[in-house]
Coordinates of C-alpha atoms and ligand atoms in Angstrom, one line a residue:
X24 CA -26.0 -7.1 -2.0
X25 CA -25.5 -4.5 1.1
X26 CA -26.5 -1.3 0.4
X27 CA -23.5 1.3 0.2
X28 CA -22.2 2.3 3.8
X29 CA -24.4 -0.5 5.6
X30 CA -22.3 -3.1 7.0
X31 CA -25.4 -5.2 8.3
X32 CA -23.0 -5.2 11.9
X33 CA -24.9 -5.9 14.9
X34 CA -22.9 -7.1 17.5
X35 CA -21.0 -5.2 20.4
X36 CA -19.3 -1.7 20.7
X37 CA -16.5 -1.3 22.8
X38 CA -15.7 1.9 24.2
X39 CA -14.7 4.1 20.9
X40 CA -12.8 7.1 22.6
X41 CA -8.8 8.0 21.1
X42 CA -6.8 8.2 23.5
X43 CA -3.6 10.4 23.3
X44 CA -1.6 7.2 23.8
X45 CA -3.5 5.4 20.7
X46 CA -2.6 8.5 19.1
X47 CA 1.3 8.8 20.1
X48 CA 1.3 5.0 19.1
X49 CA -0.2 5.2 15.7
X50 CA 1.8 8.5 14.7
X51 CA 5.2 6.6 15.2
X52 CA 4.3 3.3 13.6
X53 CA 2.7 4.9 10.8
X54 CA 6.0 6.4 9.7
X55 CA 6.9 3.0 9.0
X56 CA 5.1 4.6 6.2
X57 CA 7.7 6.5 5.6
X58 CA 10.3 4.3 4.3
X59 CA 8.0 2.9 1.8
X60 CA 6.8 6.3 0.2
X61 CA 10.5 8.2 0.1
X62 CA 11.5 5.2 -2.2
X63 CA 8.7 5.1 -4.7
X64 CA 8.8 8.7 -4.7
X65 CA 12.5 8.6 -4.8
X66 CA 13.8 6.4 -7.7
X67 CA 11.6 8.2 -10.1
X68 CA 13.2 11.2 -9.8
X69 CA 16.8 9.7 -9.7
X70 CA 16.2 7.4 -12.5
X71 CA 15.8 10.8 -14.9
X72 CA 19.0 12.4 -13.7
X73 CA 21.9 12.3 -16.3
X74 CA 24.8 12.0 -13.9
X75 CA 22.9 9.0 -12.6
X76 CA 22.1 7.7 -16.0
X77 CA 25.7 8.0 -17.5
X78 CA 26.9 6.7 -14.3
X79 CA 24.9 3.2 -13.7
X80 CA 22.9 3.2 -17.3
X81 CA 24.8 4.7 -19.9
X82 CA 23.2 3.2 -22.7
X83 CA 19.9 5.0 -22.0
X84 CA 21.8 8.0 -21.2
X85 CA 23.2 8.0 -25.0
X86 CA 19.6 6.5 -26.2
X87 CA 18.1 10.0 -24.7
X88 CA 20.8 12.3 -25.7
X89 CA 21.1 11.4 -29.3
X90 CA 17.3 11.0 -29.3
X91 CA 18.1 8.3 -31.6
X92 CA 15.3 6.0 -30.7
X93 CA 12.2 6.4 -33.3
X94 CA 9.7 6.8 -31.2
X95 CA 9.0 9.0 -28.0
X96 CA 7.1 6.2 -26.5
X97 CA 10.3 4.0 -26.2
X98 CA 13.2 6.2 -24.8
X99 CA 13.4 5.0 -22.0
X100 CA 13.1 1.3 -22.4
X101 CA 15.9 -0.3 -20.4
X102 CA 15.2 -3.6 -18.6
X103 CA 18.5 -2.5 -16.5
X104 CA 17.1 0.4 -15.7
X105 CA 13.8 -1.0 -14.5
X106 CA 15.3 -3.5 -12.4
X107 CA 16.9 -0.7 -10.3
X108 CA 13.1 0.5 -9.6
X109 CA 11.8 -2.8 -9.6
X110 CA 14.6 -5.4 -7.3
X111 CA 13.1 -3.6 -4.4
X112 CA 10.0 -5.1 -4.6
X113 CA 11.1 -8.6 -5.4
X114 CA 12.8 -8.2 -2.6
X115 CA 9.9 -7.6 -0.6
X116 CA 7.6 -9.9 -1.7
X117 CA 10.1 -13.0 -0.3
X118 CA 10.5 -11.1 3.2
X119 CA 6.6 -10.1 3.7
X120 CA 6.1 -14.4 4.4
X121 CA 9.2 -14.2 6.3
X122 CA 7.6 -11.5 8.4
X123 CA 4.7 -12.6 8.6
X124 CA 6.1 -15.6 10.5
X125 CA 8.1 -13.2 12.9
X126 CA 5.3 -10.8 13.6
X127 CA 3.1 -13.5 15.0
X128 CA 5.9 -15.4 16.7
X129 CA 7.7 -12.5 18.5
X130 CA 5.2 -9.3 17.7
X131 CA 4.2 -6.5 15.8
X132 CA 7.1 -4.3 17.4
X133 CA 10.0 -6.8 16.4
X134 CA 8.9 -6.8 12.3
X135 CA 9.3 -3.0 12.4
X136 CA 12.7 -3.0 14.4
X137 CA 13.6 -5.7 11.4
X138 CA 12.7 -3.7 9.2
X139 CA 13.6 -0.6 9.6
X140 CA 17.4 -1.8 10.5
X141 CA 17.9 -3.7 6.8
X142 CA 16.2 -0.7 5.4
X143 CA 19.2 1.4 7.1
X144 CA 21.8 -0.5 5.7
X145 CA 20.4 -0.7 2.3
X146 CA 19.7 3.2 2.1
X147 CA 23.9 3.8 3.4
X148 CA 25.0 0.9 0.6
X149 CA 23.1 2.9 -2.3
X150 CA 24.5 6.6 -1.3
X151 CA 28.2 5.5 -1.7
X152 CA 27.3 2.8 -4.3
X153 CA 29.8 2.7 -7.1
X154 CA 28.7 0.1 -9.8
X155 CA 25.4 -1.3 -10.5
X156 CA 26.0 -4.1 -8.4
X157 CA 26.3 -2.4 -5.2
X158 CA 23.1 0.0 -6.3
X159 CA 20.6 -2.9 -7.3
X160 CA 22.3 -5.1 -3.3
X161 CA 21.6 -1.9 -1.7
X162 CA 17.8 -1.8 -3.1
X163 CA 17.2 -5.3 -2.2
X164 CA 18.1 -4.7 1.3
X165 CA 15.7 -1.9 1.2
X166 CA 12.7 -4.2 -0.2
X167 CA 13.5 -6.5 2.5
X168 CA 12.6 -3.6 4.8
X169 CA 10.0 -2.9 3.1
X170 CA 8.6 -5.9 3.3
X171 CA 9.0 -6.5 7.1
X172 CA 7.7 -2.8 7.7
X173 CA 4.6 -3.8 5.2
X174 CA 3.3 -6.3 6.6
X175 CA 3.6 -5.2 10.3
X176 CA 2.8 -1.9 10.6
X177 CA -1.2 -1.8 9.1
X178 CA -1.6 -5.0 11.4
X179 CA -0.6 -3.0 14.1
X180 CA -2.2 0.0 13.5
X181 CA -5.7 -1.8 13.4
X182 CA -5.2 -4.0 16.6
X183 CA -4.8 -0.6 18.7
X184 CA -7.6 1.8 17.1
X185 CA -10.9 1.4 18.9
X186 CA -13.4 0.0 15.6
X187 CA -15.3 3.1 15.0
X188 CA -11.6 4.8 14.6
X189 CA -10.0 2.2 12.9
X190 CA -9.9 3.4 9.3
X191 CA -8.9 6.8 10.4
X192 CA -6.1 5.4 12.4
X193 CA -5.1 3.0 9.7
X194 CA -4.8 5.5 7.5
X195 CA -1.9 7.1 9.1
X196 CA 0.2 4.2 7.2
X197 CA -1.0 5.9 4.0
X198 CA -0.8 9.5 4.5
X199 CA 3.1 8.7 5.5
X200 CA 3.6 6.5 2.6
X201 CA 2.0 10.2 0.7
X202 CA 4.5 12.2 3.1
X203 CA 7.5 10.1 2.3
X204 CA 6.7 10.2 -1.6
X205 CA 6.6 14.1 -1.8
X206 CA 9.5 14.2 0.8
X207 CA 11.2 11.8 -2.0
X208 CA 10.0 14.5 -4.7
X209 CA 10.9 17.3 -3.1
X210 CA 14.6 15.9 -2.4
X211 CA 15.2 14.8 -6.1
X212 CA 13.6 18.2 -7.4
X213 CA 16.7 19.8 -5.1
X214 CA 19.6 17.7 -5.5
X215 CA 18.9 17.8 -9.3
X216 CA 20.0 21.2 -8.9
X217 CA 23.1 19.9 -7.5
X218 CA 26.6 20.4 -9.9
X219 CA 29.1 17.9 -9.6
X220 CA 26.7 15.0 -10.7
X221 CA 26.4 13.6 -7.1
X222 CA 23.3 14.7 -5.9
X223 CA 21.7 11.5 -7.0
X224 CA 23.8 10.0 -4.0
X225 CA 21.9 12.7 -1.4
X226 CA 18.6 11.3 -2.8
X227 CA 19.5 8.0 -2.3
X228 CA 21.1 8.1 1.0
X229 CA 18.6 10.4 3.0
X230 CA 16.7 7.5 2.9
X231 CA 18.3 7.2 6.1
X232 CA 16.7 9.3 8.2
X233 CA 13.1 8.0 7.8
X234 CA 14.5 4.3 8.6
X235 CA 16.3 5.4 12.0
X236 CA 12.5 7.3 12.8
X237 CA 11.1 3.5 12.2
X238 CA 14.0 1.7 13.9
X239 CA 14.3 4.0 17.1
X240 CA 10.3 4.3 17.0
X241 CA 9.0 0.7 16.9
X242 CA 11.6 0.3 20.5
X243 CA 9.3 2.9 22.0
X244 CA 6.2 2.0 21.3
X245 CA 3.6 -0.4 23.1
X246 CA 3.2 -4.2 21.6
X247 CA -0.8 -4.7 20.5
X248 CA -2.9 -6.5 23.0
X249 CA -4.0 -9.0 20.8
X250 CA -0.2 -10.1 20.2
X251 CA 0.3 -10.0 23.5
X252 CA -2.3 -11.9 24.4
X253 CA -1.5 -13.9 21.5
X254 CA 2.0 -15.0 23.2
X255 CA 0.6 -15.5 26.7
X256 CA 1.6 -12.0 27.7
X257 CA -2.2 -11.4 29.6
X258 CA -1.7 -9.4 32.4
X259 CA 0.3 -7.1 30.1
X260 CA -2.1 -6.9 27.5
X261 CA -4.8 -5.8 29.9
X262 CA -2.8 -3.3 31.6
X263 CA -1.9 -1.8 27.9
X264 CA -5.7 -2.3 26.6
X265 CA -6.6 0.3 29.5
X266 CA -4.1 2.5 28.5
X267 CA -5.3 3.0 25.0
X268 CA -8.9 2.7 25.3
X269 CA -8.5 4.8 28.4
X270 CA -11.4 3.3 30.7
X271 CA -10.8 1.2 33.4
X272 CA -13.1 -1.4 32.3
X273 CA -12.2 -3.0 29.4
X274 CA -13.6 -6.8 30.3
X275 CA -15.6 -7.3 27.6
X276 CA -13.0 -6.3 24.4
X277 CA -10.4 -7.7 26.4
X278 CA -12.4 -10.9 26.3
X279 CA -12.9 -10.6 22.9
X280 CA -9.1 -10.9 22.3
X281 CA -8.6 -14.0 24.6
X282 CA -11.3 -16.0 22.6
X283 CA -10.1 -15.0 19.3
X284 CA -6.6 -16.0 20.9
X285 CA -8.1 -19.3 22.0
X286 CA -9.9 -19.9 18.8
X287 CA -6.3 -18.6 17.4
X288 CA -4.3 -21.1 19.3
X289 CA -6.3 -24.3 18.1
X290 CA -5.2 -23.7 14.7
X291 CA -1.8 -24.6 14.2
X292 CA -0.8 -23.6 10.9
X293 CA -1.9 -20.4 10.0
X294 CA -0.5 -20.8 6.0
X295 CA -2.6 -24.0 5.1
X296 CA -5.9 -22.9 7.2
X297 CA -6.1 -20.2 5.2
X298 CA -7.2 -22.4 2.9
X299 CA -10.1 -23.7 4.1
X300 CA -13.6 -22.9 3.0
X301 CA -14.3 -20.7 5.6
X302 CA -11.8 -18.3 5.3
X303 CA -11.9 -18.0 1.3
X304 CA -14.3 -14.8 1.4
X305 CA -11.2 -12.8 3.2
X306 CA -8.3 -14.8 1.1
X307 CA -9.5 -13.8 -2.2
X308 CA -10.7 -10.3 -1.0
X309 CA -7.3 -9.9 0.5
X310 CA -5.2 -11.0 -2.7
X311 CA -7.4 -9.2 -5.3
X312 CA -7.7 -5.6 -3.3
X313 CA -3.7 -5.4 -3.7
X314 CA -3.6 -6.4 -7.4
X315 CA -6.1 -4.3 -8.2
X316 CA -4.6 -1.6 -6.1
X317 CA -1.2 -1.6 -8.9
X318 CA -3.4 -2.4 -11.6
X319 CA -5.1 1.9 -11.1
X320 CA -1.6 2.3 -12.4
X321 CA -0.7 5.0 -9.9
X322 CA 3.2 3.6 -9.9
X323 CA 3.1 4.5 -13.4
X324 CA 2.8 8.3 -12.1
X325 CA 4.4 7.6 -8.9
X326 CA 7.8 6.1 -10.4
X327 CA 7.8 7.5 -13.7
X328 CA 6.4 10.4 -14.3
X329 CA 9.1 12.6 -14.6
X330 CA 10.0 9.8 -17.3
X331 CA 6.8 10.2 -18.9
X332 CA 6.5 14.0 -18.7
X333 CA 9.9 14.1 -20.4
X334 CA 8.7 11.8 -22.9
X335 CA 5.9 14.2 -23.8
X336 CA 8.6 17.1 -23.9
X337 CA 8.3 19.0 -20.0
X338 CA 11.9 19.7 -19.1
X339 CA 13.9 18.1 -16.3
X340 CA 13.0 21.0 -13.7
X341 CA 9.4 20.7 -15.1
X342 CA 9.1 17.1 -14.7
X343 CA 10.5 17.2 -10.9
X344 CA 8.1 20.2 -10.3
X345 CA 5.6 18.5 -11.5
X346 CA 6.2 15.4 -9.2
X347 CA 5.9 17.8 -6.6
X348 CA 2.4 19.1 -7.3
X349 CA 0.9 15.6 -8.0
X350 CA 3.0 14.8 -4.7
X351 CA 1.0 17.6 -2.6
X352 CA -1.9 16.8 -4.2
X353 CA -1.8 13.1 -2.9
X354 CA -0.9 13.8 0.7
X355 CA -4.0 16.4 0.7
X356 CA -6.5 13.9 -0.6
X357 CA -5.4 11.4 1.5
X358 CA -6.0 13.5 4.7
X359 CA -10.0 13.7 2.7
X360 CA -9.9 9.9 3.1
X361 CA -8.9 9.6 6.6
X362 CA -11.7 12.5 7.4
X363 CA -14.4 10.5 5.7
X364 CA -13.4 6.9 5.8
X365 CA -15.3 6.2 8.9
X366 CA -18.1 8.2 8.4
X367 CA -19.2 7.7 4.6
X368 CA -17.3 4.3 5.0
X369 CA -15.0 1.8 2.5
X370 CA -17.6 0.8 -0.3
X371 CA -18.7 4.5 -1.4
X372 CA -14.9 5.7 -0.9
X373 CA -13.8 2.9 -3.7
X374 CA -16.4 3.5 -5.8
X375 CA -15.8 6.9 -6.2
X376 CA -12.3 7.0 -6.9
X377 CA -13.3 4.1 -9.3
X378 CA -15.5 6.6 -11.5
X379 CA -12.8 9.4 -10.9
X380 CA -9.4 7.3 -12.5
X381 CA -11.7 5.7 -15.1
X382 CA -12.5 9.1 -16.4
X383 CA -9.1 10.9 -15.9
X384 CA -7.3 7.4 -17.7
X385 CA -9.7 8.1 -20.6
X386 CA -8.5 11.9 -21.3
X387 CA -5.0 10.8 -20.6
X388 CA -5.0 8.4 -23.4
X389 CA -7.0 10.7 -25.7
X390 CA -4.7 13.0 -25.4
X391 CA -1.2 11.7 -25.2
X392 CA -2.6 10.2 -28.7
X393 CA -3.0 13.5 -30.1
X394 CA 0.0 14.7 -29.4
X395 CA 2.1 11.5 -30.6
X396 CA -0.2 9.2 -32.8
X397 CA 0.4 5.5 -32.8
X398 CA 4.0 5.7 -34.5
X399 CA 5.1 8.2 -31.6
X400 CA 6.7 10.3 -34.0
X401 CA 5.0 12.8 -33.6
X402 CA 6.5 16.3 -32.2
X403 CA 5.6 18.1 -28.8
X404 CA 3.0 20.2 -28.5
X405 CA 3.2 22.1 -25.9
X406 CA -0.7 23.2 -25.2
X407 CA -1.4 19.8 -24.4
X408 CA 0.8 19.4 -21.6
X409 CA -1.0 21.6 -19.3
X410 CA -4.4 19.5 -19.7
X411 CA -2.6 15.9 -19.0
X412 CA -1.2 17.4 -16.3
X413 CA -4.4 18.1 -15.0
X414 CA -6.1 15.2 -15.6
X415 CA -2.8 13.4 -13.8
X416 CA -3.8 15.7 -11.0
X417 CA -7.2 14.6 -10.7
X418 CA -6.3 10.8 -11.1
X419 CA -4.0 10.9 -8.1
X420 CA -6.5 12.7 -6.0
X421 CA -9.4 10.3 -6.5
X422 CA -6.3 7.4 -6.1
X423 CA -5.2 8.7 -3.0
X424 CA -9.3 8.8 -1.9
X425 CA -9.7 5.7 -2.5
X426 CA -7.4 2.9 -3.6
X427 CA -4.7 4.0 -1.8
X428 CA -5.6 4.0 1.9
X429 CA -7.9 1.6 1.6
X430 CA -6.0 -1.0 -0.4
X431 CA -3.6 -1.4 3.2
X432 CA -6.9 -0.9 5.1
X433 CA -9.3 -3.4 4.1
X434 CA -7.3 -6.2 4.2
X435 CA -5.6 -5.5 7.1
X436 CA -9.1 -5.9 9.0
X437 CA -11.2 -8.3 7.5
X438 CA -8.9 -11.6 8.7
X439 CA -9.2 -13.3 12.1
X440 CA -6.8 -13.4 14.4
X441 CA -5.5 -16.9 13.8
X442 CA -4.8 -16.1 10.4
X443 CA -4.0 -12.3 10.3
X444 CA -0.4 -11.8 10.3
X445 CA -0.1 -14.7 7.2
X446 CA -3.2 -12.9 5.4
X447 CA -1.3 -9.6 5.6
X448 CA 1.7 -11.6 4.8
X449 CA 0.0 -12.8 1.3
X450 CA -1.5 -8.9 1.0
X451 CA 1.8 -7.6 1.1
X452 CA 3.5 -10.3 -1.6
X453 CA 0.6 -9.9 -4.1
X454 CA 0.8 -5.7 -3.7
X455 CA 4.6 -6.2 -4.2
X456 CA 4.5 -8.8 -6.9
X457 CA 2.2 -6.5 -9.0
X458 CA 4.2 -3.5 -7.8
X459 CA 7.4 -5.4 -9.8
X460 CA 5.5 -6.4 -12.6
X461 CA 4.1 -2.7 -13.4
X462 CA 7.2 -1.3 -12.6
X463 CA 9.6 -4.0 -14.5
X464 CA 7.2 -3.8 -17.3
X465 CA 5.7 -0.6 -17.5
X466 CA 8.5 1.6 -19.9
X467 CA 7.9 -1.4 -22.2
X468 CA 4.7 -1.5 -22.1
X469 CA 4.5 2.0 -22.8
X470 CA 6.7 1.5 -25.9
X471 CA 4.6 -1.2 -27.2
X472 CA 1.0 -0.3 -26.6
X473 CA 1.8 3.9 -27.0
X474 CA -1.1 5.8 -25.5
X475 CA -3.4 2.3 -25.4
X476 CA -1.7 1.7 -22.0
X477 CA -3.8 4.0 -20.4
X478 CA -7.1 2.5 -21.8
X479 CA -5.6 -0.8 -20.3
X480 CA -5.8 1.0 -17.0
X481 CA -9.2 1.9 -17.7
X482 CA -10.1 -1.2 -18.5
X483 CA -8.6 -2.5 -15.1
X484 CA -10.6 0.4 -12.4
X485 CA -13.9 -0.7 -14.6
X486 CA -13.5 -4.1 -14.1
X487 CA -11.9 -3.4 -9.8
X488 CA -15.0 -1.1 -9.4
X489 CA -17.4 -3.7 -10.1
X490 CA -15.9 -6.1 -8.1
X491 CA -16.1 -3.8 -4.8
X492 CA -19.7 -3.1 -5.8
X493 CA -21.2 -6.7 -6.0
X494 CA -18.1 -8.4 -3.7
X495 CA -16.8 -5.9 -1.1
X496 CA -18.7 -5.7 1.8
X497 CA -19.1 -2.4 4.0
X498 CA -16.5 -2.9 7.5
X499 CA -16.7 0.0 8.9
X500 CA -17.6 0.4 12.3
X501 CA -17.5 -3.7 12.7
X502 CA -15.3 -4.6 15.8
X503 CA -11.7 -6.2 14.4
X504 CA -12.7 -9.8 16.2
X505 CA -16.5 -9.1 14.9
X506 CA -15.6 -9.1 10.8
X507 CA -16.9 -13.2 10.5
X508 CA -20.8 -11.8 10.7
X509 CA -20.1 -9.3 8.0
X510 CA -19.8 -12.4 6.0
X511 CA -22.4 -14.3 7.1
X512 CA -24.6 -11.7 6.0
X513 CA -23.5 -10.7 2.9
X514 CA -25.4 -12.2 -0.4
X515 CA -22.0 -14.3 -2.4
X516 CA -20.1 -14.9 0.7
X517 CA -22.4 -16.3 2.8
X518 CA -21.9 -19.8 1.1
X519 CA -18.6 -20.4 2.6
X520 CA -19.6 -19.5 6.3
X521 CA -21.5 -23.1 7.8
X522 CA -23.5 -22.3 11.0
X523 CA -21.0 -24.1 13.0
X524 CA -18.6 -21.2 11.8
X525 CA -21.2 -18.6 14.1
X526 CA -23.3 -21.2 16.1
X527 CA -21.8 -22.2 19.1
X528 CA -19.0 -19.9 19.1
X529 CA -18.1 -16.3 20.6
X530 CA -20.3 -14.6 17.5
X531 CA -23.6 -16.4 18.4
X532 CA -23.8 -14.4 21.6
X533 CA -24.6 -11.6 19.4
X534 CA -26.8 -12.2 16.4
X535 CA -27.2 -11.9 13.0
Ligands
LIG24 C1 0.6 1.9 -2.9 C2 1.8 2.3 -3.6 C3 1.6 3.7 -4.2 C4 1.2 4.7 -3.2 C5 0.9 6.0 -3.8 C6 0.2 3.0 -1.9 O1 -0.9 2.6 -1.2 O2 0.7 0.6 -2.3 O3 2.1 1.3 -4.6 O4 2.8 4.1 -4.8 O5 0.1 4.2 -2.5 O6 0.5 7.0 -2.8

């Protein structure tokens, strides 16, 4: 097993400076980000509005009012009302392959144009939707932009950082996914304020503005080199690889790209060669980092927890508010993430933020079970609320350490480049498919297994931490066309790579 932070990397080191144009690049296509994070953190807030509820849902509207279900752990329990959340990812999941497809074909700067268009649409269908109909359309054209946006943007954001900046770069996806959630929060917590019953339709619509920043953005920006090159674009990938890097010699990385591209250009079907032997280190890596990345159970807290803070009795203002705070809290321990994600690296991030959610899941559960029991009949009490919010706190931050970033990070850099845009494409259907199942199951869940949910969780990081510790090899610092000697070297994977794999290609000129 590597030791933490060691990547066992030594081949080649291209010139590492950030260039304000890698800079200008990454800060617009990260708020691709953007569009993601405003609708997790929006539909959460709306979904706990009464004017919404009596509008689309009125059957949990009159379920809450009357308080007439038995137990607090199952007022909310709509499947109607979970779709709303959940469509959107469905949604997604189909049009990730899709883009995959599309990205490699006709670039990285196309998917975001895509997807940033159909998000458009879908965020003006669902301000002036009128039935549930036109609400749950309006959310499946936003997953499709979701998914488009998803899969393109971390791809993209990797290709153009130098390696040893990559993860800080990459993480700009993530700390506007962060921005976009407490944008979302801070939006519901105001238009809740709203009389008239129609400020729901403000939340929903201002989804808007971050899709025209994505759709006018990705026109702007420079395509990758390694797509270029990719689509026999050469001379203009050259001419843009100086740009970024900003040295005039960039012979060596640039030849990098063209034999990846040749290796790249052998293999004609990226979707079944991902299947072979060689490639099954990053495959599973790649499918399991997502799963596990929804199985933390942060979309419990990002999508309902002004749901479940009004289950355990906070008020409508004090469940926005609260969304809020956790909001702040996970932009700010993002930007810790992105400061040490290159230094301390990937493996001692994750493990971490493992420790910190297993710990913060077990006081969660402890306590929400004092305060309701296993029937949930029990009544609020209201000294308790102040500690689970603090422990929610602290969950989120060590999330938003580790998890978060690094679940769009990792995988977005450990595939080749004949297979990257359809590993990101599977990375971006598993995250959404387990995205849909939490969020189509969770206020079930909650009202079957009460507080035990939360030890589920637990059970989940114990079980994701161990795997990162024996199974997830360091990659920071390793040059994006390097990755295939990180798993040569490493103790399990090293069975799938055959010498012929390194020997005799590009990686043999530098050693393991
Ligand atoms: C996850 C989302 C989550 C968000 C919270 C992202 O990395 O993919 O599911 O809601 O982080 O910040």
């Amino acid at each position: 097993m590597p030791a933490e932070g060691s990547t066992g990397f030594s081949g080649p080191q291209y010139p590492g400076r950030i260039t304000s144009s890698v800079i200008i690049a990454c800060c617009v296509a990260s708020s691709g980000g953007l569009i993601f994070g405003y609708d997790i953190g929006i539909s959460g807030g709306v979904t706990s509005m009464d004017s919404f509820l009596s509008k689309f849902f009125p059957s949990v509207d009159q379920l809450e009012e009357q308080g007439t279900s038995s137990s607090q752990y199952c007022k909310f329990d709509s499947q109607l009302l979970t779709l709303f959340t959940s469509s959107l990812y469905l949604a997604a999941l189909v049009s990730s392959s899709v883009a995959a497809t599309v990205t490699r074909k006709y670039g990285r700067k196309c998917s975001m144009f895509l997807g940033g268009l159909t998000f458009l649409v879908g965020a003006v269908i669902n301000g002036v939707a009128s039935d549930v109909l036109m609400l749950i359309l309006g959310r499946v054209l936003l997953g499709i932009g979701v998914g488009f946006t998803n899969q393109s943007v971390p791809l993209y954001l990797s290709e153009m950082a130098p390696a040893k900046h990559r993860g800080t770069l990459n993480i700009g996806f993530q700390l506007m996914v962060t921005i976009g959630i407490l944008i979302a929060n801070l939006i519901n917590y105001g238009t809740a304020q709203i009389t008239g019953g129609w400020g729901w339709r403000l939340s929903l619509g201002l989804a808007a503005v971050p899709a025209l920043i994505i759709t006018i953005g990705s026109l702007l920006l420079p395509e990758t080199p390694n797509s270029l090159v990719e689509r026999g674009k050469n001379d203009q990938a050259k001419r843009i690889l100086v740009k970024i890097r900003g040295v005039a010699d960039v012979h060596p990385e640039y030849e990098e790209i063209v034999a990846a591209c040749d290796e790249a250009r052998a293999i004609k079907h990226s979707w079944s060669n991902i299947l072979k032997s060689k490639y099954r280190p990053q495959l599973i890596i790649s499918s399991l980092i997502p799963l596990f990345q929804q199985l933390t159970g942060i979309n419990v807290i990002m999508f309902y927890a002004p749901v479940v803070l009004k289950t355990i009795g906070f008020g409508i203002n004090a469940s926005l508010l609260t969304a809020v705070i956790t909001g702040i809290i996970n932009v700010g321990a993002t930007v810790v993430s992105i400061l040490l994600v290159d230094r301390a690296g990937r493996r001692p991030l994750f493990l971490w933020g493992g420790i910190g959610m297993f710990l913060c899941q077990v006081a969660v559960g402890a306590l929400i079970y004092a305060q309701f029991g296993v029937s949930g009949a029990g009544t609020v009490i209201k000294k308790l609320a102040a500690p689970v919010l603090f422990f929610i706190c602290v969950y989120v931050a060590a999330f938003a350490c580790s998890w978060g970033p690094l679940g769009w990070l990792v995988p977005s850099e450990i595939f080749p480049l004949e297979i990257r845009s359809a590993g990101l494409g599977i990375t971006v259907s598993m995250n959404m498919l387990s995205t849909f199942a939490i969020g189509q199951t969770f206020l079930s869940m909650l009202c079957y297994m009460k507080f035990g949910l939360f030890y589920f969780f637990a059970v989940w990081v114990v079980i994701m931490t161990l795997f990162i510790l024996f199974f997830v090899p360091e990659t920071k610092n390793v040059p994006i066309e390097e990755m295939m000697l990180v798993w040569s070297n490493h103790w399990f994977w090293n069975r799938y790579i055959a010498d012929e794999d390194i020997i005799g290609n590009r990686y043999s000129n530098y050693g393991t």
